[in-house]
Amino acid sequence: MIPFLKSTAAIVWKDIKTEWRTRENLSAMLVFSLLVILIFNFALELDLRARESLAGGVLWATFIFAGTIGLNRSMAVEKDRGCLDGLLLAPVDRSAIFVGKTVGNLFFMLVVEAIVLPVYSFLYGISVFQPGFLLVVLLGSIGYSAVGTLLATMVVQTRTRDILLPILLFPLTLPVVIAAVKASQGFIQSVPFAEISVWVNILITYDLIFLAVAIMVFDYILEE
Amino acid sequence: MITVKKLVKRFGPLTVLRELDFEVNSGEFVALLGPNGAGKTTLLRILSSLMRPTSGFVQVASYRLPSQGAFLRAKLGVVSHQPLLYGDLTAAENLQFFSKLYSIGPDRIPEILDLVGLLPRRDDLVRTFSRGMQQRLAIGRAILHNPSILLLDEPHTGLDQAAGEILDRILKEVALEGRTVVMTSHDLLRSAELASRLVLLSKGKISSSVSTVDLDPVDLVDFYKTGLQGGQS
Amino acid sequence: MLDKPRLLTGLDILSALMVLIAAALVFFYAPVEQLMGQVQKVFYFHVATAWVGMLGFMVAGVAGVLYLRTEKEKWDIAGLGAVEISLVFFMVAIIMGSIWARPIWNTWWTWDPRLTTAAIVELIYAAYLLLRSGLDDPGKRARFSAIYAIFGFFSVPLTFISIRLVRTIHPVVIGSAEAASQGGFNMDAPMKTAFFFSLAAFSVFFADLLWHRIRMGKLQSKVNQLRYQSYEKES
């Protein structure tokens, strides 16, 4: 267990360090998120009433689009200089590579969310800083990053790697999107928790199932 | 050190290695030669546990592959024609990262950087390095954990004359430390100079093998050509 | 291997006969539903094709697991075949559903959980085929698509539950008063006979198609092998 955690931590540390140095990925995700919100603002004419009822959907669409950019890039960096081979050649459990990359991607997604949410709440006067809402953001991002990291590892090995990730990822993460949007919306509109809990449960179920399946099948993606 | 028997590797309908037998003794420096598509890289990737054989017996450093690949990796260093390094980390940081993955302390890092002649540039980003410097650092990365076996896949690709010579000097030093080395190459002269044995791979099989001690450089091209013809018959 | 198995020919004939009989039962044996009229006939084949789509979906998931465990090519071909069949039959089911929905609900498309889930399976399987076409190494292609099919297998039920929690207007056919008001109906005995016979007929049809597809896939890979062998002899 200790070597597993150590190598996972080393991979996360490496990803954060390179990102901190270039900030390429984070700034791209961030600018992209703000642009998506801008487009939604005009496309949906987010007036006072619409703001309340659409906030959950607009936010999650933003997170998901931004997340795709980050995921693709995070695995492309590993593939391009053969770094993935470098990781595979190390005496490290393959699932540590998966968990490390997932935690890194999750971290970047959370950073983007931590910036987008205050901006959004500032622009539209919506209170998002409730523990329940933040829990939903965390749970949704975990499931999305886990499945996204796994699929991105497959996608970078294909010929069509620039276009394939969202096509593979979006239909599989629909339960996350539906549940996260509904739950977020519930918290924003101060619905009693009893009505929201079912969505939180779906998120937890999704996260557990897909983390387990992803860890089980990750080996098969890396061997040749 | 390395024993391969009746190794077959197929990619769908395409057969790359066909019942290949290959043996490397401890401390040998073997150069694998052969035309493009002969299966050199495939063989090396199988020996390095990155690729699974379709069938056949593969044993490296007393570990059976692919089942015991995880144990082998701690004793194996690999240099490929890609550097396997992160461009946005410095030379020292790259080595630090890999030393964590290999669960070894950072003590060897300055020594390694010195060996490959990159100590003065230890804090520069790898992406600013020339191809030759990257390849030297790649060798440093590969011997970081003091592996007993070193596998090199065309390490000279893309290097100019001077960089190639520096690389040769490092390779000789590394090999002198009693390591078993297998290197694929297209460069006959260089291979003859570095290696203790030349092995010719043609159409997925070993077609001939010769010790460089008995080999006159003049006969080198003959060895290559007759070897290839032998493989075709 | 080249000869077509006798059993397969038998299955061809059986499935053709059963589908014909099912059609006869639907059009001549089962009575016309009182409220909906002739359009209700579409229901028998709508459910049967959706059922085949479901079978394909299940087989694809199971074949994915079996492929990863055994690495046998036949499970890859079976998975691909199941996906292709599922894709076609869900498409037919969706179109028939629309034909039904137009007069009954006064709209071609409803975001009903079953219909929507079928559409999402279509998208997942379209992505599956795109993933396959982006991979050249057959081993990698088989492994990646097996994994993707397994992921779909786990994700789709959760999607279905989620959409169902959001809304439902699909009729719950085995009738209740509420269902009747939404376009549901009570099936009398001849209707039930036609319904279950259609399901059986299409299940046999599915098995027949899948068998053909697997056989075709095997022949295809044999042809590829022979082609490479002849290249090698020439060179």
Short mmCIF file of C-alpha atoms in Angstrom, two decimals, chain A residues 79 147 150-151 153-154 157-160 164 167-169 171-175 178 182 198-199 202 205-206 209-210 213-214 217 220-221 223-224, chain C residues 68-69 71 120 123-124 126-128 130-131 133-137 140 143-145 147-148 150-152 154-156 158-159 161-163 165-166:
data_model
loop_
_atom_site.label_atom_id
_atom_site.label_comp_id
_atom_site.label_asym_id
_atom_site.label_seq_id
_atom_site.Cartn_x
_atom_site.Cartn_y
_atom_site.Cartn_z
CA LYS A 79 2.12 9.76 -25.03
CA VAL A 147 -13.95 7.70 -16.69
CA LEU A 150 -9.41 5.95 -18.65
CA LEU A 151 -10.95 6.88 -21.99
CA THR A 153 -5.63 6.79 -22.19
CA MET A 154 -7.36 4.77 -24.91
CA GLN A 157 -3.46 5.55 -28.77
CA THR A 158 -5.89 5.92 -31.69
CA ARG A 159 -5.41 7.60 -35.04
CA THR A 160 -8.36 9.93 -34.41
CA LEU A 164 -12.62 11.00 -30.24
CA ILE A 167 -17.63 11.33 -28.47
CA LEU A 168 -16.67 8.41 -26.24
CA LEU A 169 -16.95 10.26 -22.97
CA PRO A 171 -22.69 9.31 -23.61
CA LEU A 172 -21.02 7.30 -20.84
CA THR A 173 -21.08 10.14 -18.34
CA LEU A 174 -24.74 11.03 -18.85
CA PRO A 175 -25.77 9.67 -15.43
CA ILE A 178 -28.19 14.26 -15.11
CA LYS A 182 -30.52 17.90 -10.77
CA VAL A 198 -31.56 10.35 -4.58
CA TRP A 199 -29.32 12.27 -7.01
CA ILE A 202 -26.74 8.08 -8.01
CA THR A 205 -23.08 4.74 -7.09
CA TYR A 206 -21.65 5.88 -10.41
CA ILE A 209 -18.87 1.39 -9.97
CA PHE A 210 -16.71 3.20 -12.46
CA VAL A 213 -14.28 -1.12 -13.21
CA ALA A 214 -11.66 1.36 -14.41
CA VAL A 217 -9.54 -2.87 -16.81
CA TYR A 220 -5.65 -4.00 -20.59
CA ILE A 221 -5.36 -0.51 -22.01
CA GLU A 223 -0.40 -3.67 -22.59
CA GLU A 224 0.43 -4.28 -26.22
CA LEU C 68 -10.72 -9.60 -21.77
CA ARG C 69 -10.58 -12.89 -19.87
CA GLU C 71 -8.33 -12.92 -25.52
CA ILE C 120 -28.28 6.90 -25.98
CA LEU C 123 -24.87 7.02 -29.59
CA ILE C 124 -22.67 4.83 -27.41
CA ALA C 126 -21.79 4.79 -32.81
CA ALA C 127 -18.89 5.91 -30.61
CA TYR C 128 -17.89 2.25 -30.26
CA LEU C 130 -15.67 5.14 -34.31
CA LEU C 131 -13.27 3.90 -31.65
CA SER C 133 -12.09 2.48 -36.83
CA GLY C 134 -9.38 4.57 -35.16
CA LEU C 135 -7.31 1.54 -34.16
CA ASP C 136 -5.18 -0.53 -36.53
CA ASP C 137 -3.68 -3.17 -34.25
CA LYS C 140 -5.67 -3.31 -29.21
CA ARG C 143 -9.36 -4.87 -26.04
CA PHE C 144 -10.36 -1.22 -26.20
CA SER C 145 -13.75 -1.91 -27.71
CA ILE C 147 -13.68 -2.17 -22.38
CA TYR C 148 -15.90 0.44 -23.97
CA ILE C 150 -18.36 -2.98 -20.64
CA PHE C 151 -18.47 0.67 -19.64
CA GLY C 152 -21.62 1.13 -21.69
CA PHE C 154 -22.72 -0.32 -16.61
CA SER C 155 -23.52 3.23 -17.57
CA VAL C 156 -26.76 2.70 -19.52
CA LEU C 158 -27.82 4.25 -14.49
CA THR C 159 -28.79 6.58 -17.31
CA ILE C 161 -32.79 5.16 -13.86
CA SER C 162 -31.77 8.82 -13.91
CA ILE C 163 -34.05 9.71 -16.80
CA LEU C 165 -36.51 9.71 -12.08
CA VAL C 166 -36.77 12.90 -14.08
#
